[in-house]
């Protein structure tokens, strides 16, 4: 069988689609890839740290989300993160440990034992970020299909993808704070659980400032991972 010429994403080189493959196989292949990468994100969600002054945990998900988008492309990347979100809403514990917990103490968790959570995204303060994962994977995937994951633009692409996570994340967190949303686990308004003097201050303190350094490191790592993967694949795909 002959592989499709000029594949646009990394995964299409690693797991090529063949011209002779029928439509059913292609659909099954894409579903398997999207579900597999959804579990990849779930795995990195289990690398988590809770901070005393916010209900939103720091996790390894940003790295996994950016890599997923870059590897799968726009539609499959966004689809994979949509599957991830639905998994958590269908009571599969794939969200970060303590994603619905209150602030007040330090806590670090590294994968095992599996301590994932499940919930409806509108019932957790980090729900906006989970929606943002879909946007980020789609944006990074769109850019990857245009070669940004193999060029000097990769760092900018990852930065834009990371920023896309924050847009719905901060908007949702700010809305919950401004409307005195009652945190289910604490029985108190969310604003009482996050440090800050006003709604904007609490939103930035609880949903942006604690994550800047870590996210810069994760997007930089993702910026190295995709070009390195392309180089490795190209080396092994060379004809002898």
GROMACS .gro file of C-alpha atoms in nm:
model
  240
    1UNK     CA    1   0.000   0.000   0.000
    2UNK     CA    2   0.116   0.353  -0.075
    3UNK     CA    3   0.112   0.617   0.196
    4UNK     CA    4  -0.062   0.946   0.135
    5UNK     CA    5   0.188   1.205   0.006
    6UNK     CA    6   0.297   1.502   0.216
    7UNK     CA    7   0.131   1.421   0.549
    8UNK     CA    8   0.059   1.740   0.740
    9UNK     CA    9   0.109   1.627   1.100
   10UNK     CA   10   0.355   1.426   1.302
   11UNK     CA   11   0.110   1.145   1.376
   12UNK     CA   12   0.046   1.096   1.003
   13UNK     CA   13   0.414   1.015   0.958
   14UNK     CA   14   0.432   0.785   1.260
   15UNK     CA   15   0.100   0.613   1.185
   16UNK     CA   16   0.053   0.678   0.811
   17UNK     CA   17  -0.282   0.669   0.635
   18UNK     CA   18  -0.270   0.460   0.318
   19UNK     CA   19  -0.458   0.528  -0.004
   20UNK     CA   20  -0.584   0.172  -0.012
   21UNK     CA   21  -0.733   0.195   0.337
   22UNK     CA   22  -1.110   0.217   0.340
   23UNK     CA   23  -1.313   0.492   0.504
   24UNK     CA   24  -1.413   0.276   0.799
   25UNK     CA   25  -1.050   0.207   0.886
   26UNK     CA   26  -0.968   0.577   0.859
   27UNK     CA   27  -1.249   0.669   1.099
   28UNK     CA   28  -1.149   0.399   1.348
   29UNK     CA   29  -0.785   0.506   1.324
   30UNK     CA   30  -0.867   0.868   1.402
   31UNK     CA   31  -1.095   0.776   1.692
   32UNK     CA   32  -0.827   0.552   1.843
   33UNK     CA   33  -0.570   0.831   1.808
   34UNK     CA   34  -0.797   1.089   1.969
   35UNK     CA   35  -0.891   0.863   2.259
   36UNK     CA   36  -0.528   0.763   2.307
   37UNK     CA   37  -0.415   1.124   2.329
   38UNK     CA   38  -0.705   1.205   2.562
   39UNK     CA   39  -0.558   0.948   2.801
   40UNK     CA   40  -0.215   1.104   2.743
   41UNK     CA   41  -0.356   1.433   2.873
   42UNK     CA   42  -0.525   1.248   3.161
   43UNK     CA   43  -0.189   1.098   3.257
   44UNK     CA   44  -0.024   1.440   3.276
   45UNK     CA   45  -0.320   1.570   3.473
   46UNK     CA   46  -0.204   1.339   3.751
   47UNK     CA   47   0.115   1.543   3.784
   48UNK     CA   48  -0.043   1.808   4.003
   49UNK     CA   49   0.027   2.059   4.276
   50UNK     CA   50  -0.230   2.242   4.486
   51UNK     CA   51  -0.148   2.586   4.625
   52UNK     CA   52  -0.293   2.735   4.944
   53UNK     CA   53  -0.427   3.054   4.782
   54UNK     CA   54  -0.621   2.912   4.483
   55UNK     CA   55  -0.862   2.631   4.399
   56UNK     CA   56  -0.707   2.579   4.054
   57UNK     CA   57  -0.427   2.318   4.063
   58UNK     CA   58  -0.098   2.338   3.874
   59UNK     CA   59  -0.069   2.034   3.646
   60UNK     CA   60   0.135   1.889   3.363
   61UNK     CA   61  -0.162   1.912   3.129
   62UNK     CA   62  -0.046   2.220   2.941
   63UNK     CA   63   0.250   2.028   2.800
   64UNK     CA   64   0.030   1.733   2.701
   65UNK     CA   65  -0.236   1.957   2.543
   66UNK     CA   66   0.017   2.145   2.328
   67UNK     CA   67   0.187   1.824   2.216
   68UNK     CA   68  -0.151   1.668   2.137
   69UNK     CA   69  -0.249   1.959   1.915
   70UNK     CA   70   0.088   1.961   1.741
   71UNK     CA   71   0.089   1.587   1.682
   72UNK     CA   72  -0.272   1.540   1.571
   73UNK     CA   73  -0.355   1.861   1.388
   74UNK     CA   74  -0.649   2.096   1.432
   75UNK     CA   75  -0.958   1.873   1.410
   76UNK     CA   76  -0.821   1.565   1.578
   77UNK     CA   77  -0.639   1.771   1.840
   78UNK     CA   78  -0.952   1.963   1.935
   79UNK     CA   79  -1.152   1.640   1.912
   80UNK     CA   80  -0.913   1.461   2.147
   81UNK     CA   81  -0.948   1.730   2.412
   82UNK     CA   82  -1.326   1.735   2.366
   83UNK     CA   83  -1.320   1.361   2.435
   84UNK     CA   84  -1.107   1.426   2.742
   85UNK     CA   85  -1.360   1.679   2.871
   86UNK     CA   86  -1.650   1.441   2.805
   87UNK     CA   87  -1.469   1.157   2.981
   88UNK     CA   88  -1.447   1.365   3.297
   89UNK     CA   89  -1.810   1.466   3.268
   90UNK     CA   90  -1.912   1.101   3.222
   91UNK     CA   91  -1.763   1.010   3.561
   92UNK     CA   92  -1.429   0.879   3.435
   93UNK     CA   93  -1.165   1.018   3.679
   94UNK     CA   94  -0.935   1.190   3.430
   95UNK     CA   95  -0.927   1.544   3.567
   96UNK     CA   96  -0.651   1.663   3.797
   97UNK     CA   97  -0.648   1.549   4.161
   98UNK     CA   98  -0.824   1.805   4.374
   99UNK     CA   99  -0.974   1.989   4.076
  100UNK     CA  100  -1.289   2.031   4.280
  101UNK     CA  101  -1.117   2.073   4.616
  102UNK     CA  102  -1.080   2.386   4.824
  103UNK     CA  103  -0.765   2.586   4.877
  104UNK     CA  104  -0.587   2.611   5.208
  105UNK     CA  105  -0.297   2.367   5.194
  106UNK     CA  106  -0.006   2.251   4.980
  107UNK     CA  107  -0.037   1.914   4.810
  108UNK     CA  108   0.175   1.744   4.543
  109UNK     CA  109   0.075   1.435   4.347
  110UNK     CA  110   0.278   1.247   4.085
  111UNK     CA  111   0.067   1.003   3.880
  112UNK     CA  112   0.041   0.706   4.118
  113UNK     CA  113  -0.170   0.610   4.292
  114UNK     CA  114  -0.418   0.737   4.033
  115UNK     CA  115  -0.617   1.007   4.206
  116UNK     CA  116  -0.805   1.167   3.918
  117UNK     CA  117  -1.140   1.336   3.957
  118UNK     CA  118  -1.454   1.371   3.748
  119UNK     CA  119  -1.712   1.648   3.739
  120UNK     CA  120  -1.915   1.873   3.514
  121UNK     CA  121  -1.691   2.155   3.394
  122UNK     CA  122  -1.941   2.415   3.517
  123UNK     CA  123  -1.915   2.272   3.868
  124UNK     CA  124  -1.541   2.328   3.911
  125UNK     CA  125  -1.344   2.650   3.918
  126UNK     CA  126  -1.093   2.507   3.669
  127UNK     CA  127  -1.368   2.419   3.420
  128UNK     CA  128  -1.287   2.710   3.190
  129UNK     CA  129  -0.932   2.587   3.149
  130UNK     CA  130  -1.057   2.244   3.042
  131UNK     CA  131  -1.265   2.415   2.773
  132UNK     CA  132  -0.955   2.616   2.685
  133UNK     CA  133  -0.765   2.292   2.625
  134UNK     CA  134  -0.990   2.230   2.325
  135UNK     CA  135  -0.917   2.575   2.182
  136UNK     CA  136  -0.544   2.539   2.246
  137UNK     CA  137  -0.515   2.198   2.081
  138UNK     CA  138  -0.714   2.321   1.782
  139UNK     CA  139  -0.500   2.633   1.742
  140UNK     CA  140  -0.167   2.455   1.783
  141UNK     CA  141  -0.292   2.183   1.547
  142UNK     CA  142  -0.390   2.443   1.288
  143UNK     CA  143  -0.043   2.594   1.304
  144UNK     CA  144   0.124   2.252   1.300
  145UNK     CA  145  -0.058   2.164   0.978
  146UNK     CA  146   0.118   2.465   0.831
  147UNK     CA  147   0.461   2.355   0.946
  148UNK     CA  148   0.497   2.570   1.258
  149UNK     CA  149   0.595   2.266   1.465
  150UNK     CA  150   0.906   2.222   1.250
  151UNK     CA  151   1.015   2.584   1.215
  152UNK     CA  152   1.144   2.869   1.428
  153UNK     CA  153   0.780   2.973   1.478
  154UNK     CA  154   0.718   2.676   1.706
  155UNK     CA  155   0.778   2.878   2.024
  156UNK     CA  156   0.528   3.145   1.916
  157UNK     CA  157   0.277   2.878   1.822
  158UNK     CA  158   0.304   2.716   2.164
  159UNK     CA  159   0.272   3.054   2.335
  160UNK     CA  160  -0.046   3.130   2.141
  161UNK     CA  161  -0.183   2.788   2.227
  162UNK     CA  162  -0.104   2.841   2.594
  163UNK     CA  163  -0.274   3.182   2.586
  164UNK     CA  164  -0.585   3.020   2.437
  165UNK     CA  165  -0.619   2.810   2.752
  166UNK     CA  166  -0.634   3.120   2.969
  167UNK     CA  167  -0.908   3.302   2.779
  168UNK     CA  168  -1.203   3.082   2.886
  169UNK     CA  169  -1.018   2.979   3.202
  170UNK     CA  170  -0.992   3.330   3.343
  171UNK     CA  171  -1.332   3.438   3.215
  172UNK     CA  172  -1.504   3.146   3.387
  173UNK     CA  173  -1.306   3.185   3.709
  174UNK     CA  174  -1.378   3.558   3.717
  175UNK     CA  175  -1.748   3.497   3.655
  176UNK     CA  176  -1.769   3.251   3.942
  177UNK     CA  177  -1.592   3.493   4.176
  178UNK     CA  178  -1.804   3.791   4.070
  179UNK     CA  179  -2.133   3.602   4.114
  180UNK     CA  180  -2.041   3.464   4.458
  181UNK     CA  181  -2.062   3.107   4.330
  182UNK     CA  182  -2.071   2.867   4.622
  183UNK     CA  183  -1.788   2.616   4.612
  184UNK     CA  184  -1.952   2.271   4.654
  185UNK     CA  185  -1.678   2.123   4.872
  186UNK     CA  186  -1.629   2.429   5.093
  187UNK     CA  187  -1.983   2.560   5.113
  188UNK     CA  188  -1.843   2.913   5.077
  189UNK     CA  189  -1.829   3.171   4.797
  190UNK     CA  190  -1.534   3.103   4.569
  191UNK     CA  191  -1.404   3.456   4.627
  192UNK     CA  192  -1.354   3.376   4.995
  193UNK     CA  193  -1.119   3.091   4.904
  194UNK     CA  194  -0.886   3.288   4.676
  195UNK     CA  195  -0.648   3.561   4.787
  196UNK     CA  196  -0.700   3.912   4.650
  197UNK     CA  197  -0.866   4.248   4.715
  198UNK     CA  198  -1.127   4.252   4.436
  199UNK     CA  199  -1.270   4.034   4.159
  200UNK     CA  200  -0.997   4.110   3.905
  201UNK     CA  201  -0.721   4.069   4.162
  202UNK     CA  202  -0.866   3.739   4.283
  203UNK     CA  203  -0.908   3.615   3.925
  204UNK     CA  204  -0.547   3.689   3.836
  205UNK     CA  205  -0.414   3.567   4.170
  206UNK     CA  206  -0.613   3.245   4.149
  207UNK     CA  207  -0.592   3.175   3.778
  208UNK     CA  208  -0.287   3.339   3.620
  209UNK     CA  209   0.003   3.451   3.839
  210UNK     CA  210   0.079   3.113   4.003
  211UNK     CA  211   0.102   2.940   3.666
  212UNK     CA  212   0.316   3.174   3.455
  213UNK     CA  213   0.660   3.029   3.532
  214UNK     CA  214   0.545   2.669   3.511
  215UNK     CA  215   0.359   2.726   3.186
  216UNK     CA  216   0.661   2.894   3.029
  217UNK     CA  217   0.863   2.584   3.114
  218UNK     CA  218   0.597   2.349   2.978
  219UNK     CA  219   0.546   2.533   2.652
  220UNK     CA  220   0.924   2.555   2.605
  221UNK     CA  221   0.946   2.179   2.660
  222UNK     CA  222   0.665   2.123   2.410
  223UNK     CA  223   0.850   2.352   2.166
  224UNK     CA  224   1.151   2.121   2.191
  225UNK     CA  225   0.955   1.796   2.186
  226UNK     CA  226   0.778   1.834   1.852
  227UNK     CA  227   1.080   1.940   1.640
  228UNK     CA  228   1.287   1.668   1.809
  229UNK     CA  229   1.019   1.411   1.728
  230UNK     CA  230   1.013   1.526   1.366
  231UNK     CA  231   1.392   1.497   1.346
  232UNK     CA  232   1.386   1.149   1.497
  233UNK     CA  233   1.107   1.029   1.270
  234UNK     CA  234   1.277   1.176   0.963
  235UNK     CA  235   1.597   0.994   1.052
  236UNK     CA  236   1.426   0.656   1.075
  237UNK     CA  237   1.201   0.718   0.774
  238UNK     CA  238   1.494   0.784   0.541
  239UNK     CA  239   1.529   0.523   0.267
  240UNK     CA  240   1.836   0.303   0.295
   0.00000   0.00000   0.00000
